[in-house]
Amino acid sequence: MVASRYTPAEEQKTIWVYLEQENGVLENVSLEILTKGRELADKMEWQLTGLLLGHDMGDISSSAFAYGADVIVFADHPLLENFTIEAYSDVIEKAILERKPSVFLLGATPNGRDLAGRLAVRFRTGLNADCTELRMEKKTGVLVCEVSGFGGGILALIEMPSHRPQMATVRPGVFEPKPRNHNLTGELVELNVNLNPDSIYTRVIERMVGEQVDLARVPVIVAGGRGIDGEFESLRKLAKLLGGAIGATRPPVDDGYIPREYQIGQTGVVCSPEVALCCGISGAFHFIVGIEKSKTVISINIDPDAPIFEFSDYCIVSDVNEMIPRLINALEDIQETTHEKVT
Ligand SMILES: Cc1cc2nc3c(=O)[nH]c(=O)nc-3n(C[C@H](O)[C@H](O)[C@H](O)COP(=O)(O)OP(=O)(O)OC[C@H]3O[C@@H](n4cnc5c(N)ncnc54)[C@H](O)[C@@H]3O)c2cc1C
């Protein structure tokens, strides 16, 4: 077995969380992992450290302290203004080798995944990707990660007793972010950054921000599957009337009807809305894991035996092509009546 670059005997009893930020605002997934990290650190009576990289980030550390970090280790440098895998992985590698945390957690975002894979190889340690639960063994200090495998057919518990840091990624929406106290503060530790611009091969030429919806946060999701036959316009109208957003299963995404950011499920977003309205969706396990935390699930399917009905609070056996226009008309009527009463 290949040894990692530091051993459990050399580790510091700390849990590190990578704090991903964009324009001085922390990504929600970092707050979610900080909340979980706090719970684990309390159990172990260890320190929780947030690792923050960027440039001119403003008062971003206060939200990390509010969500439970005891310490923030940060690097502020013009070459860290935009995420580049070369600069970020070099700075983090050095910080981790100097301080040797026992655990290092990251969000399973595109940048988080990129970093996690590269760093795990550099440390010669393991990486538990897309964990659905994390816990620490009090006696041994081993992190136990729950990961679903073989197409969701099994839940595996994975641990790495002899490699450090114990690394894991968690997708957005898996843990609930819980602020503790907005007046909390902690220790700020600045890293010495020594970056050579010639070793950074990525250049940001233009930033294009797409139409972004944070499906992990919206209160109502109207999700469309293969059964809606690419008809997302009416779903969008319905979602707007309900004050929500649209989502999708994988087939319409693969068929190019809707961008990948809208995909819900095991390889998409995990959501926890008040209401999920599932239209023309069969209910495959890979999709269900993305909506099972919804408070209420309503499904419309033409097939009375569709598996989605087993996971639904309300089951509508109907053709979406008939039901969706009827729902839109009914909601528009309600809106008009309310408007008339007000005016
Ligand atoms: C490793 C792996 C990861 C995956 N990750 C994901 C993921 O993250 N998210 C995801 O969604 N999938 C994922 N999948 C795919 C998943 O297994 C299913 O194939 C997919 O969820 C099925 O999508 P669907 O329900 O839209 O389509 P289908 O299973 O084809 O179901 C279509 C449904 O529409 C109904 N229908 C048809 N016409 C009408 C109509 N006119 N009115 C009403 N109902 C109608 C049918 O009765 C049927 O139930 C993954 C697969 C693998 C192997």
mmCIF file of C-alpha atoms and ligand atoms in Angstrom:
data_model
loop_
_atom_site.group_PDB
_atom_site.id
_atom_site.type_symbol
_atom_site.label_atom_id
_atom_site.label_comp_id
_atom_site.label_asym_id
_atom_site.label_seq_id
_atom_site.Cartn_x
_atom_site.Cartn_y
_atom_site.Cartn_z
ATOM 1 C CA MET A 1 0.000 0.000 0.000
ATOM 2 C CA VAL A 2 1.313 3.453 -0.930
ATOM 3 C CA ALA A 3 1.864 5.632 2.142
ATOM 4 C CA SER A 4 0.335 9.102 2.285
ATOM 5 C CA ARG A 5 2.640 12.103 2.738
ATOM 6 C CA TYR A 6 1.833 12.307 6.431
ATOM 7 C CA THR A 7 0.511 9.670 8.768
ATOM 8 C CA PRO A 8 -2.191 9.566 11.470
ATOM 9 C CA ALA A 9 0.640 9.799 14.037
ATOM 10 C CA GLU A 10 1.675 13.185 12.571
ATOM 11 C CA GLU A 11 -1.823 14.628 12.057
ATOM 12 C CA GLN A 12 -3.232 17.661 13.858
ATOM 13 C CA LYS A 13 -6.596 16.975 15.456
ATOM 14 C CA THR A 14 -8.485 19.398 13.219
ATOM 15 C CA ILE A 15 -11.181 19.250 10.569
ATOM 16 C CA TRP A 16 -10.629 21.521 7.577
ATOM 17 C CA VAL A 17 -13.369 22.753 5.269
ATOM 18 C CA TYR A 18 -12.544 24.329 1.908
ATOM 19 C CA LEU A 19 -14.478 27.613 1.737
ATOM 20 C CA GLU A 20 -15.452 28.219 -1.869
ATOM 21 C CA GLN A 21 -16.242 31.835 -2.648
ATOM 22 C CA GLU A 22 -17.354 33.868 -5.620
ATOM 23 C CA ASN A 23 -16.901 37.641 -5.557
ATOM 24 C CA GLY A 24 -16.544 37.699 -1.804
ATOM 25 C CA VAL A 25 -19.630 35.560 -1.112
ATOM 26 C CA LEU A 26 -19.327 32.054 0.283
ATOM 27 C CA GLU A 27 -21.022 29.286 -1.677
ATOM 28 C CA ASN A 28 -23.936 27.724 0.183
ATOM 29 C CA VAL A 29 -22.318 24.311 0.033
ATOM 30 C CA SER A 30 -19.412 25.646 2.125
ATOM 31 C CA LEU A 31 -21.871 26.810 4.802
ATOM 32 C CA GLU A 32 -23.563 23.407 4.678
ATOM 33 C CA ILE A 33 -20.263 21.581 5.157
ATOM 34 C CA LEU A 34 -19.177 23.996 7.890
ATOM 35 C CA THR A 35 -22.387 23.145 9.759
ATOM 36 C CA LYS A 36 -21.674 19.419 9.467
ATOM 37 C CA GLY A 37 -17.996 20.000 10.251
ATOM 38 C CA ARG A 38 -18.983 21.830 13.443
ATOM 39 C CA GLU A 39 -21.079 18.867 14.537
ATOM 40 C CA LEU A 40 -18.167 16.472 13.899
ATOM 41 C CA ALA A 41 -15.617 18.772 15.568
ATOM 42 C CA ASP A 42 -17.825 19.116 18.660
ATOM 43 C CA LYS A 43 -18.112 15.356 18.924
ATOM 44 C CA MET A 44 -14.330 14.955 18.655
ATOM 45 C CA GLU A 45 -13.552 18.073 20.721
ATOM 46 C CA TRP A 46 -11.342 19.176 17.824
ATOM 47 C CA GLN A 47 -10.913 22.475 16.075
ATOM 48 C CA LEU A 48 -12.835 23.380 12.898
ATOM 49 C CA THR A 49 -10.822 25.356 10.338
ATOM 50 C CA GLY A 50 -12.065 27.039 7.176
ATOM 51 C CA LEU A 51 -9.601 27.369 4.295
ATOM 52 C CA LEU A 52 -10.225 30.443 2.161
ATOM 53 C CA LEU A 53 -8.425 31.553 -1.004
ATOM 54 C CA GLY A 54 -9.026 34.621 -3.166
ATOM 55 C CA HIS A 55 -8.217 38.284 -3.521
ATOM 56 C CA ASP A 56 -9.861 41.319 -1.908
ATOM 57 C CA MET A 57 -12.562 39.143 -0.406
ATOM 58 C CA GLY A 58 -13.977 41.704 2.023
ATOM 59 C CA ASP A 59 -15.494 40.546 5.275
ATOM 60 C CA ILE A 60 -16.192 37.023 4.118
ATOM 61 C CA SER A 61 -14.716 35.396 7.214
ATOM 62 C CA SER A 62 -17.533 36.615 9.475
ATOM 63 C CA SER A 63 -20.063 34.296 7.807
ATOM 64 C CA ALA A 64 -17.640 31.360 8.152
ATOM 65 C CA PHE A 65 -17.262 32.097 11.867
ATOM 66 C CA ALA A 66 -21.046 32.414 12.174
ATOM 67 C CA TYR A 67 -21.418 28.907 10.732
ATOM 68 C CA GLY A 68 -18.991 27.389 13.207
ATOM 69 C CA ALA A 69 -15.350 27.823 12.102
ATOM 70 C CA ASP A 70 -12.933 28.329 15.014
ATOM 71 C CA VAL A 71 -10.077 29.340 12.733
ATOM 72 C CA ILE A 72 -9.843 30.655 9.184
ATOM 73 C CA VAL A 73 -6.642 30.007 7.310
ATOM 74 C CA PHE A 74 -6.642 32.332 4.312
ATOM 75 C CA ALA A 75 -4.555 33.349 1.333
ATOM 76 C CA ASP A 76 -5.104 36.697 -0.383
ATOM 77 C CA HIS A 77 -3.182 37.227 -3.612
ATOM 78 C CA PRO A 78 -3.933 38.768 -7.045
ATOM 79 C CA LEU A 79 -3.167 35.415 -8.699
ATOM 80 C CA LEU A 80 -5.906 33.833 -6.563
ATOM 81 C CA GLU A 81 -8.598 36.279 -7.708
ATOM 82 C CA ASN A 82 -10.005 33.722 -10.151
ATOM 83 C CA PHE A 83 -9.989 30.006 -9.523
ATOM 84 C CA THR A 84 -7.208 28.290 -11.424
ATOM 85 C CA ILE A 85 -6.424 24.705 -10.589
ATOM 86 C CA GLU A 86 -2.650 25.252 -10.681
ATOM 87 C CA ALA A 87 -2.552 28.176 -8.232
ATOM 88 C CA TYR A 88 -5.251 26.897 -5.885
ATOM 89 C CA SER A 89 -3.871 23.374 -5.625
ATOM 90 C CA ASP A 90 -0.310 24.635 -5.024
ATOM 91 C CA VAL A 91 -1.378 26.971 -2.201
ATOM 92 C CA ILE A 92 -3.625 24.366 -0.576
ATOM 93 C CA GLU A 93 -1.045 21.594 -0.871
ATOM 94 C CA LYS A 94 1.525 23.719 0.950
ATOM 95 C CA ALA A 95 -0.970 24.822 3.646
ATOM 96 C CA ILE A 96 -2.059 21.253 4.329
ATOM 97 C CA LEU A 97 1.448 19.825 4.417
ATOM 98 C CA GLU A 98 2.483 22.501 6.909
ATOM 99 C CA ARG A 99 -0.522 22.036 9.193
ATOM 100 C CA LYS A 100 -1.461 18.373 8.598
ATOM 101 C CA PRO A 101 -5.206 18.335 9.341
ATOM 102 C CA SER A 102 -6.812 14.975 10.029
ATOM 103 C CA VAL A 103 -9.837 15.655 7.799
ATOM 104 C CA PHE A 104 -10.305 17.829 4.709
ATOM 105 C CA LEU A 105 -13.832 18.357 3.326
ATOM 106 C CA LEU A 106 -14.832 20.084 0.080
ATOM 107 C CA GLY A 107 -18.051 20.825 -1.796
ATOM 108 C CA ALA A 108 -18.635 18.621 -4.830
ATOM 109 C CA THR A 109 -18.882 21.650 -7.120
ATOM 110 C CA PRO A 110 -16.982 21.721 -10.424
ATOM 111 C CA ASN A 111 -14.044 23.547 -8.787
ATOM 112 C CA GLY A 112 -14.241 21.534 -5.556
ATOM 113 C CA ARG A 113 -14.161 18.263 -7.482
ATOM 114 C CA ASP A 114 -11.265 19.464 -9.584
ATOM 115 C CA LEU A 115 -9.275 20.414 -6.483
ATOM 116 C CA ALA A 116 -10.172 17.324 -4.478
ATOM 117 C CA GLY A 117 -9.016 14.869 -7.142
ATOM 118 C CA ARG A 118 -5.727 16.644 -7.772
ATOM 119 C CA LEU A 119 -4.928 17.100 -4.077
ATOM 120 C CA ALA A 120 -5.788 13.512 -3.148
ATOM 121 C CA VAL A 121 -3.255 12.334 -5.744
ATOM 122 C CA ARG A 122 -0.623 14.775 -4.454
ATOM 123 C CA PHE A 123 -1.119 13.639 -0.843
ATOM 124 C CA ARG A 124 -1.380 9.981 -1.951
ATOM 125 C CA THR A 125 -4.511 9.660 0.136
ATOM 126 C CA GLY A 126 -8.039 8.478 -0.612
ATOM 127 C CA LEU A 127 -11.019 10.583 -1.663
ATOM 128 C CA ASN A 128 -14.617 9.733 -0.856
ATOM 129 C CA ALA A 129 -16.638 11.503 -3.537
ATOM 130 C CA ASP A 130 -20.264 12.670 -3.259
ATOM 131 C CA CYS A 131 -20.809 11.518 0.314
ATOM 132 C CA THR A 132 -24.358 11.416 1.576
ATOM 133 C CA GLU A 133 -23.382 11.307 5.275
ATOM 134 C CA LEU A 134 -20.247 11.793 7.367
ATOM 135 C CA ARG A 135 -19.438 10.715 10.915
ATOM 136 C CA MET A 136 -16.348 10.472 13.087
ATOM 137 C CA GLU A 137 -15.331 7.529 15.258
ATOM 138 C CA LYS A 138 -14.613 9.112 18.627
ATOM 139 C CA LYS A 139 -12.034 6.527 19.728
ATOM 140 C CA THR A 140 -9.954 6.329 16.550
ATOM 141 C CA GLY A 141 -10.482 9.716 14.885
ATOM 142 C CA VAL A 142 -11.466 7.910 11.688
ATOM 143 C CA LEU A 143 -13.923 9.615 9.331
ATOM 144 C CA VAL A 144 -16.657 7.273 8.118
ATOM 145 C CA CYS A 145 -18.198 8.349 4.801
ATOM 146 C CA GLU A 146 -21.505 7.065 3.447
ATOM 147 C CA VAL A 147 -21.459 6.780 -0.324
ATOM 148 C CA SER A 148 -24.025 5.227 -2.649
ATOM 149 C CA GLY A 149 -22.646 2.840 -5.228
ATOM 150 C CA PHE A 150 -23.548 0.448 -8.034
ATOM 151 C CA GLY A 151 -26.204 2.758 -9.429
ATOM 152 C CA GLY A 152 -27.599 3.476 -5.996
ATOM 153 C CA GLY A 153 -28.246 -0.197 -5.247
ATOM 154 C CA ILE A 154 -26.019 -0.159 -2.160
ATOM 155 C CA LEU A 155 -24.876 2.294 0.470
ATOM 156 C CA ALA A 156 -21.194 1.802 1.282
ATOM 157 C CA LEU A 157 -19.432 3.013 4.415
ATOM 158 C CA ILE A 158 -15.861 3.922 3.541
ATOM 159 C CA GLU A 159 -13.018 4.867 5.870
ATOM 160 C CA MET A 160 -9.267 5.355 5.484
ATOM 161 C CA PRO A 161 -7.605 4.544 8.789
ATOM 162 C CA SER A 162 -3.988 4.942 7.698
ATOM 163 C CA HIS A 163 -4.003 7.769 5.111
ATOM 164 C CA ARG A 164 -4.125 11.499 5.714
ATOM 165 C CA PRO A 165 -5.807 13.841 5.186
ATOM 166 C CA GLN A 166 -9.092 11.951 5.190
ATOM 167 C CA MET A 167 -10.718 13.636 2.198
ATOM 168 C CA ALA A 168 -14.361 13.762 1.166
ATOM 169 C CA THR A 169 -16.589 15.809 -1.116
ATOM 170 C CA VAL A 170 -20.254 16.510 -0.452
ATOM 171 C CA ARG A 171 -22.731 17.747 -3.031
ATOM 172 C CA PRO A 172 -24.751 20.952 -2.508
ATOM 173 C CA GLY A 173 -28.002 20.405 -0.624
ATOM 174 C CA VAL A 174 -26.990 17.246 1.273
ATOM 175 C CA PHE A 175 -26.572 19.006 4.648
ATOM 176 C CA GLU A 176 -28.655 21.829 6.028
ATOM 177 C CA PRO A 177 -26.750 25.057 6.746
ATOM 178 C CA LYS A 178 -27.414 26.278 10.286
ATOM 179 C CA PRO A 179 -25.914 29.557 11.423
ATOM 180 C CA ARG A 180 -24.960 29.490 15.094
ATOM 181 C CA ASN A 181 -24.442 33.097 16.000
ATOM 182 C CA HIS A 182 -23.691 35.991 13.701
ATOM 183 C CA ASN A 183 -21.548 37.686 16.354
ATOM 184 C CA LEU A 184 -19.117 34.781 16.644
ATOM 185 C CA THR A 185 -15.519 35.422 15.694
ATOM 186 C CA GLY A 186 -12.396 33.308 15.656
ATOM 187 C CA GLU A 187 -8.746 33.273 14.757
ATOM 188 C CA LEU A 188 -7.555 34.479 11.338
ATOM 189 C CA VAL A 189 -4.308 32.996 10.046
ATOM 190 C CA GLU A 190 -2.799 34.391 6.845
ATOM 191 C CA LEU A 191 -0.798 32.106 4.573
ATOM 192 C CA ASN A 192 2.391 33.198 2.884
ATOM 193 C CA VAL A 193 1.737 32.923 -0.838
ATOM 194 C CA ASN A 194 4.630 32.427 -3.163
ATOM 195 C CA LEU A 195 3.174 31.870 -6.626
ATOM 196 C CA ASN A 196 5.015 31.934 -9.900
ATOM 197 C CA PRO A 197 2.739 33.345 -12.665
ATOM 198 C CA ASP A 198 4.578 31.176 -15.235
ATOM 199 C CA SER A 199 3.358 28.021 -13.511
ATOM 200 C CA ILE A 200 -0.292 29.021 -13.993
ATOM 201 C CA TYR A 201 -1.434 27.843 -17.401
ATOM 202 C CA THR A 202 -5.089 28.857 -17.091
ATOM 203 C CA ARG A 203 -6.096 32.410 -17.982
ATOM 204 C CA VAL A 204 -9.611 33.778 -17.430
ATOM 205 C CA ILE A 205 -10.393 35.720 -20.611
ATOM 206 C CA GLU A 206 -14.083 36.354 -20.108
ATOM 207 C CA ARG A 207 -16.587 35.593 -17.362
ATOM 208 C CA MET A 208 -20.019 34.559 -18.557
ATOM 209 C CA VAL A 209 -22.631 33.992 -15.898
ATOM 210 C CA GLY A 210 -25.448 31.798 -17.166
ATOM 211 C CA GLU A 211 -29.076 31.953 -16.110
ATOM 212 C CA GLN A 212 -28.571 30.536 -12.644
ATOM 213 C CA VAL A 213 -31.127 29.012 -10.333
ATOM 214 C CA ASP A 214 -30.056 27.435 -7.097
ATOM 215 C CA LEU A 215 -32.323 24.397 -7.197
ATOM 216 C CA ALA A 216 -31.064 23.330 -3.788
ATOM 217 C CA ARG A 217 -32.807 26.411 -2.315
ATOM 218 C CA VAL A 218 -36.059 27.063 -4.232
ATOM 219 C CA PRO A 219 -39.343 26.405 -2.370
ATOM 220 C CA VAL A 220 -41.193 24.829 -5.307
ATOM 221 C CA ILE A 221 -39.765 22.699 -8.105
ATOM 222 C CA VAL A 222 -41.707 21.654 -11.175
ATOM 223 C CA ALA A 223 -39.626 18.835 -12.609
ATOM 224 C CA GLY A 224 -40.069 17.393 -16.071
ATOM 225 C CA GLY A 225 -39.057 13.947 -17.256
ATOM 226 C CA ARG A 226 -38.995 12.133 -20.577
ATOM 227 C CA GLY A 227 -42.808 12.017 -20.468
ATOM 228 C CA ILE A 228 -43.153 15.763 -21.128
ATOM 229 C CA ASP A 229 -41.431 15.338 -24.465
ATOM 230 C CA GLY A 230 -39.213 18.415 -24.151
ATOM 231 C CA GLU A 231 -42.174 20.749 -23.433
ATOM 232 C CA PHE A 232 -40.432 22.813 -20.773
ATOM 233 C CA GLU A 233 -42.133 26.106 -21.717
ATOM 234 C CA SER A 234 -45.430 25.174 -20.072
ATOM 235 C CA LEU A 235 -43.559 23.797 -17.050
ATOM 236 C CA ARG A 236 -41.691 27.107 -16.774
ATOM 237 C CA LYS A 237 -45.036 28.967 -16.850
ATOM 238 C CA LEU A 238 -46.451 26.693 -14.159
ATOM 239 C CA ALA A 239 -43.324 27.062 -12.008
ATOM 240 C CA LYS A 240 -43.527 30.849 -12.282
ATOM 241 C CA LEU A 241 -47.172 30.836 -11.184
ATOM 242 C CA LEU A 242 -46.190 28.709 -8.192
ATOM 243 C CA GLY A 243 -43.226 30.932 -7.303
ATOM 244 C CA GLY A 244 -40.726 28.192 -8.068
ATOM 245 C CA ALA A 245 -38.314 26.920 -10.679
ATOM 246 C CA ILE A 246 -38.117 24.079 -13.152
ATOM 247 C CA GLY A 247 -35.927 20.997 -12.860
ATOM 248 C CA ALA A 248 -35.449 17.876 -14.960
ATOM 249 C CA THR A 249 -34.504 14.239 -15.001
ATOM 250 C CA ARG A 250 -31.461 13.133 -16.950
ATOM 251 C CA PRO A 251 -33.082 12.121 -20.272
ATOM 252 C CA PRO A 252 -34.304 15.639 -21.231
ATOM 253 C CA VAL A 253 -30.869 16.976 -20.277
ATOM 254 C CA ASP A 254 -29.120 14.335 -22.386
ATOM 255 C CA ASP A 255 -31.498 15.120 -25.246
ATOM 256 C CA GLY A 256 -30.513 18.805 -25.074
ATOM 257 C CA TYR A 257 -33.936 20.171 -24.031
ATOM 258 C CA ILE A 258 -32.563 21.808 -20.907
ATOM 259 C CA PRO A 259 -29.074 22.638 -19.537
ATOM 260 C CA ARG A 260 -27.348 20.220 -17.165
ATOM 261 C CA GLU A 261 -27.565 22.634 -14.173
ATOM 262 C CA TYR A 262 -31.275 21.761 -14.013
ATOM 263 C CA GLN A 263 -30.728 18.029 -13.582
ATOM 264 C CA ILE A 264 -31.970 16.643 -10.283
ATOM 265 C CA GLY A 265 -30.706 13.397 -8.811
ATOM 266 C CA GLN A 266 -27.658 11.359 -8.074
ATOM 267 C CA THR A 267 -25.538 13.023 -10.722
ATOM 268 C CA GLY A 268 -27.442 16.300 -10.509
ATOM 269 C CA VAL A 269 -28.669 18.537 -7.717
ATOM 270 C CA VAL A 270 -30.068 17.310 -4.397
ATOM 271 C CA CYS A 271 -33.118 19.444 -3.562
ATOM 272 C CA SER A 272 -35.273 19.881 -0.499
ATOM 273 C CA PRO A 273 -38.185 22.103 -1.590
ATOM 274 C CA GLU A 274 -41.517 22.494 0.171
ATOM 275 C CA VAL A 275 -43.182 21.047 -2.923
ATOM 276 C CA ALA A 276 -41.808 18.977 -5.801
ATOM 277 C CA LEU A 277 -44.224 18.504 -8.704
ATOM 278 C CA CYS A 278 -42.934 15.651 -10.868
ATOM 279 C CA CYS A 279 -44.318 15.557 -14.404
ATOM 280 C CA GLY A 280 -43.822 12.575 -16.708
ATOM 281 C CA ILE A 281 -41.145 11.042 -14.487
ATOM 282 C CA SER A 282 -40.963 7.294 -13.851
ATOM 283 C CA GLY A 283 -39.215 7.459 -10.443
ATOM 284 C CA ALA A 284 -35.824 5.826 -10.978
ATOM 285 C CA PHE A 285 -33.658 5.659 -7.862
ATOM 286 C CA HIS A 286 -31.109 8.032 -9.456
ATOM 287 C CA PHE A 287 -33.775 10.724 -9.650
ATOM 288 C CA ILE A 288 -35.492 9.990 -6.334
ATOM 289 C CA VAL A 289 -32.310 10.669 -4.300
ATOM 290 C CA GLY A 290 -32.535 14.238 -5.561
ATOM 291 C CA ILE A 291 -36.070 14.907 -4.339
ATOM 292 C CA GLU A 292 -36.573 12.573 -1.376
ATOM 293 C CA LYS A 293 -35.984 15.436 1.066
ATOM 294 C CA SER A 294 -38.947 17.413 -0.372
ATOM 295 C CA LYS A 295 -41.720 18.116 2.143
ATOM 296 C CA THR A 296 -44.472 17.227 -0.340
ATOM 297 C CA VAL A 297 -44.140 15.318 -3.596
ATOM 298 C CA ILE A 298 -46.916 15.486 -6.183
ATOM 299 C CA SER A 299 -46.616 13.386 -9.325
ATOM 300 C CA ILE A 300 -48.424 13.329 -12.642
ATOM 301 C CA ASN A 301 -47.955 10.189 -14.676
ATOM 302 C CA ILE A 302 -50.061 8.462 -17.298
ATOM 303 C CA ASP A 303 -49.072 5.053 -15.941
ATOM 304 C CA PRO A 304 -50.912 4.148 -12.703
ATOM 305 C CA ASP A 305 -48.115 1.701 -11.846
ATOM 306 C CA ALA A 306 -45.274 4.225 -12.256
ATOM 307 C CA PRO A 307 -42.768 3.746 -9.389
ATOM 308 C CA ILE A 308 -42.754 7.528 -8.704
ATOM 309 C CA PHE A 309 -46.172 7.130 -7.071
ATOM 310 C CA GLU A 310 -44.582 5.090 -4.259
ATOM 311 C CA PHE A 311 -42.585 8.184 -3.279
ATOM 312 C CA SER A 312 -45.422 10.678 -3.786
ATOM 313 C CA ASP A 313 -47.818 12.263 -1.306
ATOM 314 C CA TYR A 314 -50.306 13.048 -4.089
ATOM 315 C CA CYS A 315 -50.622 10.905 -7.223
ATOM 316 C CA ILE A 316 -52.324 12.189 -10.360
ATOM 317 C CA VAL A 317 -52.877 9.553 -13.039
ATOM 318 C CA SER A 318 -53.177 11.712 -16.105
ATOM 319 C CA ASP A 319 -51.583 12.836 -19.345
ATOM 320 C CA VAL A 320 -49.285 15.797 -18.620
ATOM 321 C CA ASN A 321 -50.405 17.396 -21.883
ATOM 322 C CA GLU A 322 -53.902 17.705 -20.427
ATOM 323 C CA MET A 323 -53.108 18.252 -16.774
ATOM 324 C CA ILE A 324 -50.472 20.973 -17.035
ATOM 325 C CA PRO A 325 -52.588 23.428 -19.118
ATOM 326 C CA ARG A 326 -55.467 22.811 -16.683
ATOM 327 C CA LEU A 327 -53.257 23.615 -13.697
ATOM 328 C CA ILE A 328 -51.960 26.761 -15.421
ATOM 329 C CA ASN A 329 -55.516 27.936 -16.211
ATOM 330 C CA ALA A 330 -56.688 27.256 -12.664
ATOM 331 C CA LEU A 331 -53.743 29.164 -11.147
ATOM 332 C CA GLU A 332 -54.223 32.087 -13.557
ATOM 333 C CA ASP A 333 -57.917 32.233 -12.591
ATOM 334 C CA ILE A 334 -56.985 32.304 -8.907
ATOM 335 C CA GLN A 335 -54.451 35.065 -9.547
ATOM 336 C CA GLU A 336 -56.985 37.130 -11.508
ATOM 337 C CA THR A 337 -59.632 36.760 -8.801
ATOM 338 C CA THR A 338 -57.140 37.757 -6.098
ATOM 339 C CA HIS A 339 -56.025 40.735 -8.198
ATOM 340 C CA GLU A 340 -59.643 41.866 -8.707
ATOM 341 C CA LYS A 341 -60.347 41.620 -4.971
ATOM 342 C CA VAL A 342 -57.272 43.723 -4.155
ATOM 343 C CA THR A 343 -58.013 46.458 -6.741
HETATM 344 C C1 LIG B 1 -24.979 6.229 -12.830
HETATM 345 C C2 LIG B 1 -26.282 6.842 -13.219
HETATM 346 C C3 LIG B 1 -26.592 8.101 -12.740
HETATM 347 C C4 LIG B 1 -27.825 8.688 -13.064
HETATM 348 N N1 LIG B 1 -28.112 9.924 -12.562
HETATM 349 C C5 LIG B 1 -29.332 10.438 -12.785
HETATM 350 C C6 LIG B 1 -29.714 11.691 -12.191
HETATM 351 O O1 LIG B 1 -28.942 12.353 -11.507
HETATM 352 N N2 LIG B 1 -30.978 12.137 -12.438
HETATM 353 C C7 LIG B 1 -31.878 11.454 -13.215
HETATM 354 O O2 LIG B 1 -33.007 11.922 -13.375
HETATM 355 N N3 LIG B 1 -31.519 10.302 -13.798
HETATM 356 C C8 LIG B 1 -30.284 9.784 -13.600
HETATM 357 N N4 LIG B 1 -29.961 8.593 -14.190
HETATM 358 C C9 LIG B 1 -30.935 7.981 -15.131
HETATM 359 C C10 LIG B 1 -32.040 7.225 -14.368
HETATM 360 O O3 LIG B 1 -31.618 5.917 -14.092
HETATM 361 C C11 LIG B 1 -33.337 7.172 -15.192
HETATM 362 O O4 LIG B 1 -33.063 6.626 -16.452
HETATM 363 C C12 LIG B 1 -34.002 8.530 -15.380
HETATM 364 O O5 LIG B 1 -34.184 9.160 -14.144
HETATM 365 C C13 LIG B 1 -35.361 8.337 -16.048
HETATM 366 O O6 LIG B 1 -35.898 9.585 -16.366
HETATM 367 P P1 LIG B 1 -37.448 9.794 -16.650
HETATM 368 O O7 LIG B 1 -38.220 9.373 -15.458
HETATM 369 O O8 LIG B 1 -37.600 11.180 -17.152
HETATM 370 O O9 LIG B 1 -37.697 8.860 -17.909
HETATM 371 P P2 LIG B 1 -38.453 7.466 -18.040
HETATM 372 O O10 LIG B 1 -37.934 6.486 -17.075
HETATM 373 O O11 LIG B 1 -38.437 7.114 -19.479
HETATM 374 O O12 LIG B 1 -39.951 7.803 -17.595
HETATM 375 C C14 LIG B 1 -40.837 8.596 -18.330
HETATM 376 C C15 LIG B 1 -42.175 8.546 -17.606
HETATM 377 O O13 LIG B 1 -43.065 9.438 -18.232
HETATM 378 C C16 LIG B 1 -44.353 8.851 -18.219
HETATM 379 N N5 LIG B 1 -45.107 9.450 -19.329
HETATM 380 C C17 LIG B 1 -44.898 9.289 -20.660
HETATM 381 N N6 LIG B 1 -45.755 10.047 -21.355
HETATM 382 C C18 LIG B 1 -46.523 10.698 -20.455
HETATM 383 C C19 LIG B 1 -47.582 11.639 -20.550
HETATM 384 N N7 LIG B 1 -48.017 12.071 -21.737
HETATM 385 N N8 LIG B 1 -48.144 12.104 -19.419
HETATM 386 C C20 LIG B 1 -47.715 11.673 -18.191
HETATM 387 N N9 LIG B 1 -46.707 10.795 -18.035
HETATM 388 C C21 LIG B 1 -46.115 10.322 -19.159
HETATM 389 C C22 LIG B 1 -44.108 7.377 -18.395
HETATM 390 O O14 LIG B 1 -45.205 6.636 -17.896
HETATM 391 C C23 LIG B 1 -42.835 7.183 -17.566
HETATM 392 O O15 LIG B 1 -43.155 6.819 -16.241
HETATM 393 C C24 LIG B 1 -28.741 8.008 -13.897
HETATM 394 C C25 LIG B 1 -28.393 6.749 -14.396
HETATM 395 C C26 LIG B 1 -27.195 6.171 -14.063
HETATM 396 C C27 LIG B 1 -26.863 4.806 -14.585
#
